[in-house]
Coordinates of N, CA and C in Angstrom, one line a residue:
M984 N 19.7 1.7 41.9 CA 20.1 0.6 41.0 C 19.9 1.2 39.6
Q985 N 20.9 1.0 38.8 CA 20.9 1.4 37.4 C 20.6 0.3 36.5
T986 N 19.7 0.5 35.6 CA 19.4 -0.5 34.6 C 19.8 -0.1 33.2
S987 N 20.1 -1.0 32.4 CA 20.4 -0.7 31.0 C 19.5 -1.5 30.1
V988 N 19.3 -0.9 29.0 CA 18.5 -1.6 28.0 C 19.4 -2.1 26.9
R989 N 19.3 -3.4 26.7 CA 20.1 -4.0 25.7 C 19.5 -3.8 24.3
P990 N 20.2 -3.4 23.3 CA 19.6 -3.2 22.0 C 19.1 -4.6 21.5
A991 N 18.1 -4.6 20.7 CA 17.6 -5.8 20.1 C 18.6 -6.4 19.2
A992 N 18.6 -7.7 19.1 CA 19.6 -8.4 18.2 C 19.2 -8.0 16.8
P993 N 20.2 -7.9 15.9 CA 19.8 -7.6 14.5 C 19.0 -8.8 13.9
N994 N 18.1 -8.4 13.0 CA 17.2 -9.4 12.4 C 17.7 -9.5 10.9
Y995 N 18.4 -10.6 10.7 CA 19.0 -10.9 9.4 C 18.1 -11.7 8.4
G996 N 16.9 -12.0 8.8 CA 16.0 -12.7 7.9 C 16.4 -14.1 7.7
T997 N 16.7 -14.8 8.8 CA 17.1 -16.2 8.7 C 15.9 -17.1 8.3
R998 N 14.7 -16.7 8.6 CA 13.5 -17.4 8.2 C 12.9 -17.0 6.8
L999 N 12.9 -15.6 6.6 CA 12.3 -15.1 5.4 C 12.9 -13.7 5.2
R1000 N 13.2 -13.4 4.0 CA 13.6 -12.0 3.6 C 12.5 -11.5 2.6
L1001 N 11.9 -10.4 3.1 CA 10.9 -9.7 2.2 C 11.5 -8.6 1.5
G1002 N 11.3 -8.4 0.2 CA 11.7 -7.3 -0.5 C 10.5 -6.4 -0.9
I1003 N 10.6 -5.1 -0.6 CA 9.4 -4.3 -0.8 C 9.8 -3.1 -1.7
M1004 N 9.0 -2.9 -2.8 CA 9.1 -1.7 -3.6 C 8.0 -0.8 -3.2
L1005 N 8.4 0.5 -2.9 CA 7.4 1.4 -2.4 C 7.8 2.8 -2.9
P1006 N 6.8 3.8 -2.8 CA 7.1 5.1 -3.2 C 8.3 5.7 -2.3
A1007 N 9.1 6.4 -3.0 CA 10.3 7.0 -2.3 C 9.9 7.8 -1.1
S1008 N 8.8 8.5 -1.2 CA 8.4 9.4 -0.1 C 7.7 8.8 1.1
N1009 N 7.5 7.5 1.0 CA 6.8 6.8 2.0 C 7.8 6.4 3.1
T1010 N 7.7 7.1 4.2 CA 8.6 6.8 5.3 C 8.0 6.1 6.5
I1011 N 6.7 5.6 6.3 CA 6.0 5.0 7.3 C 6.1 3.5 7.3
V1012 N 6.0 2.9 6.1 CA 5.9 1.5 5.9 C 7.0 0.7 6.5
E1013 N 8.3 1.1 6.3 CA 9.4 0.3 6.8 C 9.4 0.2 8.3
P1014 N 9.3 1.3 9.0 CA 9.4 1.2 10.5 C 8.2 0.4 11.0
L1015 N 7.0 0.6 10.4 CA 5.8 0.0 10.9 C 5.9 -1.6 10.6
A1016 N 6.3 -1.9 9.4 CA 6.5 -3.3 9.1 C 7.5 -4.0 9.9
A1017 N 8.6 -3.3 10.1 CA 9.7 -3.9 11.0 C 9.2 -4.2 12.4
A1018 N 8.4 -3.3 12.9 CA 7.8 -3.5 14.2 C 6.8 -4.7 14.3
L1019 N 6.2 -5.0 13.2 CA 5.2 -6.1 13.1 C 5.8 -7.4 12.7
L1020 N 7.0 -7.4 12.1 CA 7.5 -8.7 11.6 C 8.0 -9.6 12.8
P1021 N 7.8 -10.9 12.7 CA 8.3 -11.8 13.7 C 9.8 -12.0 13.6
A1022 N 10.4 -12.6 14.6 CA 11.8 -12.8 14.6 C 12.2 -13.7 13.4
G1023 N 13.3 -13.3 12.8 CA 13.8 -14.1 11.7 C 13.2 -13.7 10.3
V1024 N 12.3 -12.7 10.3 CA 11.8 -12.2 9.1 C 12.3 -10.7 8.9
S1025 N 13.0 -10.4 7.8 CA 13.5 -9.1 7.6 C 12.8 -8.4 6.4
L1026 N 12.9 -7.1 6.4 CA 12.4 -6.3 5.3 C 13.5 -5.5 4.6
H1027 N 13.5 -5.6 3.3 CA 14.5 -4.9 2.5 C 13.8 -4.1 1.4
A1028 N 14.1 -2.7 1.5 CA 13.3 -1.8 0.6 C 14.1 -1.3 -0.6
E1029 N 13.3 -1.1 -1.6 CA 13.8 -0.4 -2.8 C 12.8 0.7 -3.1
R1030 N 13.2 1.9 -3.2 CA 12.3 3.0 -3.3 C 12.2 3.4 -4.8
L1031 N 11.0 3.8 -5.2 CA 10.6 4.2 -6.5 C 10.0 5.6 -6.5
M1032 N 10.5 6.4 -7.4 CA 10.0 7.8 -7.4 C 8.6 7.9 -7.9
L1033 N 7.8 8.5 -7.1 CA 6.3 8.7 -7.4 C 6.1 10.2 -7.4
R1034 N 5.9 10.8 -8.6 CA 5.6 12.2 -8.7 C 4.2 12.5 -8.9
K1035 N 3.7 13.6 -8.4 CA 2.4 14.0 -8.7 C 2.3 14.4 -10.1
G1036 N 1.3 14.0 -10.8 CA 1.2 14.3 -12.2 C -0.1 13.7 -12.7
P1037 N -0.3 13.8 -14.0 CA -1.6 13.4 -14.6 C -1.8 11.9 -14.3
T1038 N -0.8 11.1 -14.3 CA -1.1 9.6 -14.1 C -0.3 9.1 -12.9
Q1039 N 0.8 9.6 -12.5 CA 1.7 9.1 -11.5 C 2.3 7.8 -11.8
L1040 N 2.1 7.3 -13.0 CA 2.6 6.0 -13.3 C 4.1 5.9 -13.5
D1041 N 4.8 7.0 -13.4 CA 6.2 7.0 -13.5 C 6.8 6.2 -12.4
M1042 N 6.1 5.8 -11.4 CA 6.6 4.9 -10.3 C 7.0 3.6 -10.9
L1043 N 6.4 3.2 -12.0 CA 6.7 1.9 -12.7 C 7.9 2.0 -13.6
D1044 N 8.5 3.1 -13.8 CA 9.6 3.3 -14.7 C 10.8 2.4 -14.4
R1045 N 11.1 2.2 -13.1 CA 12.3 1.5 -12.7 C 11.9 0.1 -12.0
I1046 N 10.8 -0.4 -12.3 CA 10.3 -1.6 -11.6 C 11.3 -2.8 -11.9
E1047 N 11.7 -3.0 -13.1 CA 12.6 -4.1 -13.4 C 14.0 -4.0 -12.6
E1048 N 14.5 -2.8 -12.6 CA 15.8 -2.5 -11.9 C 15.6 -2.8 -10.4
A1049 N 14.5 -2.2 -9.8 CA 14.2 -2.4 -8.4 C 14.1 -3.9 -8.1
T1050 N 13.4 -4.6 -8.9 CA 13.2 -6.1 -8.7 C 14.5 -6.8 -8.7
A1051 N 15.4 -6.5 -9.7 CA 16.7 -7.1 -9.8 C 17.6 -6.8 -8.5
L1052 N 17.5 -5.6 -8.0 CA 18.3 -5.2 -6.9 C 17.8 -6.0 -5.6
L1053 N 16.5 -6.2 -5.5 CA 16.0 -6.9 -4.3 C 16.3 -8.4 -4.5
V1054 N 16.2 -8.9 -5.7 CA 16.6 -10.3 -5.9 C 18.1 -10.5 -5.5
D1055 N 18.9 -9.6 -5.9 CA 20.3 -9.6 -5.6 C 20.6 -9.6 -4.1
A1056 N 19.6 -9.1 -3.3 CA 19.7 -9.1 -1.9 C 19.3 -10.4 -1.3
G1057 N 18.8 -11.3 -2.1 CA 18.4 -12.6 -1.6 C 17.0 -12.7 -1.0
V1058 N 16.1 -11.8 -1.5 CA 14.8 -11.9 -0.9 C 14.0 -13.2 -1.4
N1059 N 13.1 -13.6 -0.5 CA 12.3 -14.8 -0.8 C 10.9 -14.5 -1.3
R1060 N 10.5 -13.3 -1.1 CA 9.2 -12.8 -1.6 C 9.3 -11.3 -1.8
L1061 N 8.6 -10.9 -2.8 CA 8.5 -9.5 -3.2 C 7.1 -8.9 -2.8
I1062 N 7.1 -7.6 -2.5 CA 5.9 -6.9 -2.3 C 6.0 -5.6 -3.1
F1063 N 4.9 -5.3 -3.9 CA 4.9 -4.0 -4.6 C 3.8 -3.3 -3.9
H1064 N 4.2 -2.2 -3.2 CA 3.4 -1.5 -2.3 C 3.1 -0.1 -2.7
C1065 N 1.9 0.2 -3.2 CA 1.4 1.5 -3.5 C -0.1 1.3 -3.8
T1066 N -0.9 1.7 -2.9 CA -2.4 1.5 -3.2 C -2.9 2.2 -4.4
A1067 N -2.5 3.5 -4.5 CA -3.1 4.3 -5.6 C -2.6 3.8 -7.0
I1068 N -1.4 3.4 -7.1 CA -0.9 2.9 -8.4 C -1.4 1.5 -8.6
T1069 N -1.4 0.6 -7.7 CA -1.9 -0.7 -7.9 C -3.4 -0.8 -8.1
M1070 N -4.1 0.2 -7.8 CA -5.6 0.3 -8.0 C -5.9 1.2 -9.2
Y1071 N -4.9 1.6 -9.9 CA -5.1 2.6 -11.0 C -6.1 2.1 -12.0
D1072 N -6.1 0.8 -12.3 CA -7.2 0.2 -13.2 C -7.1 -1.3 -12.9
P1073 N -8.2 -2.0 -13.3 CA -8.2 -3.5 -12.9 C -7.1 -4.3 -13.6
E1074 N -6.5 -3.8 -14.6 CA -5.4 -4.6 -15.3 C -4.0 -4.3 -14.7
M1075 N -3.9 -3.3 -13.8 CA -2.6 -2.9 -13.3 C -1.9 -4.0 -12.5
P1076 N -2.6 -4.7 -11.6 CA -1.8 -5.8 -10.9 C -1.2 -6.8 -11.8
A1077 N -1.9 -7.2 -12.9 CA -1.4 -8.1 -13.8 C -0.2 -7.6 -14.6
R1078 N -0.2 -6.3 -14.9 CA 0.9 -5.6 -15.6 C 2.1 -5.6 -14.7
I1079 N 1.9 -5.2 -13.5 CA 3.0 -5.2 -12.5 C 3.6 -6.6 -12.3
R1080 N 2.7 -7.5 -12.1 CA 3.2 -8.9 -11.9 C 4.0 -9.4 -13.1
S1081 N 3.5 -9.1 -14.3 CA 4.2 -9.6 -15.5 C 5.6 -9.0 -15.6
R1082 N 5.7 -7.7 -15.3 CA 7.0 -7.0 -15.4 C 8.0 -7.6 -14.4
I1083 N 7.5 -7.9 -13.2 CA 8.4 -8.5 -12.2 C 8.7 -9.9 -12.6
A1084 N 7.8 -10.7 -13.1 CA 8.0 -12.1 -13.5 C 9.1 -12.1 -14.6
A1085 N 9.2 -11.1 -15.4 CA 10.2 -11.1 -16.5 C 11.6 -11.0 -16.0
V1086 N 11.7 -10.6 -14.7 CA 13.0 -10.5 -14.0 C 13.3 -11.7 -13.1
T1087 N 12.3 -12.2 -12.4 CA 12.5 -13.3 -11.4 C 11.2 -14.1 -11.2
P1088 N 11.4 -15.4 -10.8 CA 10.3 -16.2 -10.4 C 9.9 -16.0 -8.9
V1089 N 10.6 -15.1 -8.2 CA 10.3 -14.9 -6.8 C 8.8 -14.5 -6.7
P1090 N 8.0 -15.1 -5.8 CA 6.6 -14.7 -5.7 C 6.5 -13.2 -5.3
V1091 N 5.4 -12.6 -5.7 CA 5.1 -11.2 -5.4 C 3.7 -11.0 -4.9
T1092 N 3.6 -10.1 -3.9 CA 2.3 -9.7 -3.4 C 2.1 -8.2 -3.8
I1093 N 0.9 -7.9 -4.4 CA 0.7 -6.6 -4.8 C -0.4 -6.0 -4.0
T1094 N -0.3 -4.8 -3.5 CA -1.2 -4.1 -2.5 C -2.6 -4.3 -2.9
S1095 N -3.0 -4.0 -4.1 CA -4.4 -4.0 -4.5 C -5.0 -5.4 -4.4
E1096 N -4.2 -6.4 -4.8 CA -4.7 -7.8 -4.7 C -4.9 -8.2 -3.2
A1097 N -4.0 -7.8 -2.4 CA -4.1 -8.1 -0.9 C -5.3 -7.4 -0.4
I1098 N -5.6 -6.2 -0.8 CA -6.8 -5.5 -0.3 C -8.1 -6.2 -0.7
V1099 N -8.2 -6.5 -2.0 CA -9.3 -7.2 -2.5 C -9.5 -8.6 -1.8
G1100 N -8.4 -9.3 -1.6 CA -8.4 -10.6 -0.9 C -8.9 -10.5 0.5
A1101 N -8.4 -9.4 1.2 CA -8.8 -9.2 2.6 C -10.3 -8.8 2.7
L1102 N -10.8 -8.0 1.8 CA -12.2 -7.6 1.8 C -13.1 -8.8 1.4
H1103 N -12.7 -9.6 0.5 CA -13.4 -10.8 0.2 C -13.4 -11.8 1.3
A1104 N -12.3 -11.9 2.0 CA -12.2 -12.8 3.1 C -13.1 -12.4 4.3
L1105 N -13.3 -11.1 4.4 CA -14.2 -10.5 5.4 C -15.7 -10.6 5.0
G1106 N -15.9 -11.0 3.7 CA -17.3 -10.9 3.2 C -17.8 -9.5 2.9
A1107 N -16.9 -8.6 2.8 CA -17.2 -7.2 2.6 C -17.5 -6.9 1.1
R1108 N -18.8 -6.7 0.8 CA -19.2 -6.4 -0.6 C -19.6 -4.9 -0.7
K1109 N -19.8 -4.3 0.4 CA -20.2 -2.9 0.5 C -19.3 -2.2 1.5
V1110 N -18.5 -1.2 1.0 CA -17.6 -0.5 1.9 C -17.7 1.0 1.8
V1111 N -17.1 1.6 2.8 CA -16.9 3.1 2.8 C -15.4 3.3 2.6
L1112 N -15.0 4.2 1.8 CA -13.6 4.5 1.4 C -13.2 5.9 1.9
V1113 N -12.1 5.9 2.7 CA -11.5 7.1 3.2 C -10.1 7.2 2.8
T1114 N -9.6 8.2 2.1 CA -8.2 8.3 1.6 C -7.6 9.7 1.8
P1115 N -6.3 9.7 1.8 CA -5.6 11.0 1.8 C -5.5 11.6 0.4
Y1116 N -6.0 10.9 -0.6 CA -5.8 11.2 -2.0 C -6.7 12.3 -2.5
D1117 N -6.6 12.7 -3.8 CA -7.6 13.6 -4.5 C -8.8 12.7 -5.0
Q1118 N -9.8 13.4 -5.4 CA -11.0 12.7 -5.8 C -10.8 11.9 -7.0
A1119 N -9.9 12.3 -8.0 CA -9.7 11.4 -9.2 C -9.1 10.1 -8.8
T1120 N -8.2 10.1 -7.8 CA -7.6 8.8 -7.3 C -8.7 8.0 -6.6
N1121 N -9.6 8.6 -5.8 CA -10.7 7.9 -5.2 C -11.6 7.3 -6.2
D1122 N -11.9 8.1 -7.3 CA -12.7 7.5 -8.3 C -12.1 6.3 -9.0
R1123 N -10.8 6.3 -9.2 CA -10.2 5.1 -9.7 C -10.2 3.9 -8.8
E1124 N -10.1 4.2 -7.5 CA -10.2 3.1 -6.5 C -11.6 2.6 -6.4
R1125 N -12.6 3.5 -6.5 CA -14.0 3.0 -6.6 C -14.2 2.1 -7.8
A1126 N -13.7 2.5 -8.9 CA -13.9 1.7 -10.1 C -13.2 0.3 -10.0
F1127 N -12.0 0.4 -9.4 CA -11.2 -0.9 -9.2 C -11.9 -1.8 -8.3
L1128 N -12.4 -1.3 -7.2 CA -13.1 -2.2 -6.3 C -14.4 -2.7 -6.9
A1129 N -15.1 -1.9 -7.7 CA -16.3 -2.3 -8.3 C -16.1 -3.5 -9.3
H1130 N -14.9 -3.4 -10.0 CA -14.5 -4.5 -10.9 C -14.5 -5.9 -10.1
Y1131 N -14.1 -5.8 -8.9 CA -14.0 -7.0 -8.1 C -15.2 -7.3 -7.2
G1132 N -16.3 -6.7 -7.6 CA -17.6 -6.9 -6.9 C -17.7 -6.2 -5.5
I1133 N -17.0 -5.2 -5.3 CA -17.1 -4.4 -4.0 C -17.6 -3.0 -4.3
R1134 N -18.7 -2.7 -3.8 CA -19.4 -1.4 -4.0 C -19.0 -0.4 -3.0
V1135 N -18.5 0.7 -3.4 CA -18.2 1.8 -2.4 C -19.5 2.6 -2.2
L1136 N -20.0 2.6 -1.0 CA -21.2 3.3 -0.7 C -21.0 4.8 -0.6
A1137 N -19.8 5.2 0.0 CA -19.5 6.6 0.1 C -18.0 6.7 0.2
D1138 N -17.4 7.8 -0.2 CA -16.0 8.0 -0.1 C -15.7 9.4 0.4
R1139 N -14.5 9.6 0.9 CA -13.9 10.9 1.3 C -12.5 10.9 0.9
A1140 N -12.2 11.9 0.1 CA -10.8 12.2 -0.4 C -10.3 13.5 0.4
L1141 N -9.3 13.3 1.2 CA -8.8 14.5 1.9 C -8.0 15.5 1.1
D1142 N -7.7 15.0 -0.2 CA -7.0 15.9 -1.1 C -5.7 16.5 -0.6
L1143 N -4.9 15.6 0.0 CA -3.6 16.0 0.5 C -2.6 16.0 -0.6
K1144 N -1.7 16.9 -0.6 CA -0.8 17.0 -1.8 C 0.6 16.3 -1.7
T1145 N 1.1 16.1 -0.5 CA 2.4 15.5 -0.4 C 2.4 14.3 0.6
A1146 N 3.4 13.4 0.5 CA 3.5 12.3 1.5 C 3.6 12.9 2.9
A1147 N 4.3 13.9 3.1 CA 4.5 14.5 4.4 C 3.1 14.9 5.0
E1148 N 2.2 15.4 4.2 CA 0.9 15.8 4.6 C 0.1 14.5 5.0
F1149 N 0.3 13.4 4.2 CA -0.4 12.1 4.5 C 0.0 11.7 5.9
F1150 N 1.2 11.8 6.2 CA 1.7 11.2 7.4 C 1.5 12.1 8.6
D1151 N 1.2 13.4 8.4 CA 0.8 14.3 9.5 C -0.6 14.1 10.0
V1152 N -1.4 13.4 9.3 CA -2.8 13.2 9.7 C -2.7 12.2 10.9
E1153 N -3.3 12.7 12.0 CA -3.3 11.9 13.3 C -4.4 10.8 13.2
S1154 N -4.2 9.8 13.9 CA -5.1 8.7 13.9 C -6.5 9.1 14.3
K1155 N -6.7 10.1 15.2 CA -8.0 10.5 15.6 C -8.7 11.2 14.4
Q1156 N -8.0 11.9 13.5 CA -8.6 12.5 12.4 C -9.2 11.4 11.4
W1157 N -8.4 10.3 11.2 CA -8.9 9.2 10.4 C -10.2 8.6 11.0
V1158 N -10.2 8.5 12.3 CA -11.4 8.0 13.0 C -12.6 8.9 12.8
R1159 N -12.4 10.2 12.9 CA -13.4 11.2 12.7 C -13.9 11.2 11.3
E1160 N -13.0 11.1 10.3 CA -13.4 11.1 8.9 C -14.2 9.9 8.6
T1161 N -13.9 8.8 9.2 CA -14.6 7.5 8.9 C -15.9 7.5 9.6
I1162 N -16.0 7.9 10.9 CA -17.3 8.0 11.6 C -18.2 8.9 10.9
A1163 N -17.7 10.0 10.3 CA -18.6 11.0 9.6 C -19.3 10.3 8.4
L1164 N -18.7 9.3 7.9 CA -19.3 8.6 6.7 C -20.1 7.3 7.1
R1165 N -20.4 7.2 8.4 CA -21.0 6.0 8.9 C -22.2 5.6 8.0
D1166 N -22.3 4.3 7.7 CA -23.3 3.8 6.9 C -23.7 2.4 7.4
D1167 N -24.9 2.2 7.9 CA -25.3 0.9 8.5 C -25.3 -0.2 7.4
D1168 N -25.3 0.2 6.2 CA -25.3 -0.9 5.1 C -23.8 -1.3 4.8
A1169 N -22.8 -0.6 5.3 CA -21.5 -1.0 5.0 C -21.0 -2.3 5.7
D1170 N -20.3 -3.1 5.0 CA -19.8 -4.3 5.6 C -18.4 -4.0 6.2
A1171 N -17.7 -3.0 5.7 CA -16.4 -2.6 6.2 C -16.1 -1.2 5.8
Y1172 N -15.1 -0.6 6.4 CA -14.6 0.7 6.1 C -13.1 0.5 5.7
F1173 N -12.8 1.0 4.5 CA -11.5 0.9 4.0 C -10.8 2.3 4.0
V1174 N -9.8 2.4 5.0 CA -9.0 3.6 5.1 C -7.8 3.3 4.2
S1175 N -7.7 3.9 3.0 CA -6.7 3.6 2.1 C -5.4 4.3 2.4

C-alpha cells in the first residue's frame, strides 16, 4: 500500500500576522517560529544588516524602512529580534520603540524586554549567562540585566565570530557549557 503525505495548507495569518525584524544572517528564527506558531498565525520577516564592528548598531540604520515594509504587509504586531542589540544598553529598547512608533502605532515586542519580563515572571533575580558572543557583548548584557535587578552570577562567552558559527553549535554543547557554570544560587540559566 502506498501512502502519500499531503503538504500542510498555507498559513495566511487569518488570526494574526506577526512582522519580525531580525539580523540578516539569522536563518534559525523563521523556521523555528513557523514551527511553533498556531494555525492562523503567520510570520513575515524583514532582514536588517548586522555587521561585526565596534558597536554593531548599524542594524538600526534601516529600522524605519523595515517597519514601513512590514506594516505594508498588514502585520498586526511587530517584533524587533536581536538580543545583543536590544541589550546594548538600558535605553536601547525605548530608542527602538520610539523609532518604530514614529512610523506606525502597531504594537511592538522587543527581545530584551521579553527576556526581562520572562525572568521577572519566573522570579529569577540571579542568573547564569551563556552566549555565543564575545566578552564585550556579554559585559553589556550583564550591565543591562543588572539595570533591571537581575544579577549575573557567572557568564560564558563562546566568542564565535559569525552567525554560521552560532548555528553550528549543537544543543549538547549548550547543555555542557551551561552545566559547567552550575551555581546552586542561580534562579535560572539564560542561554542568550
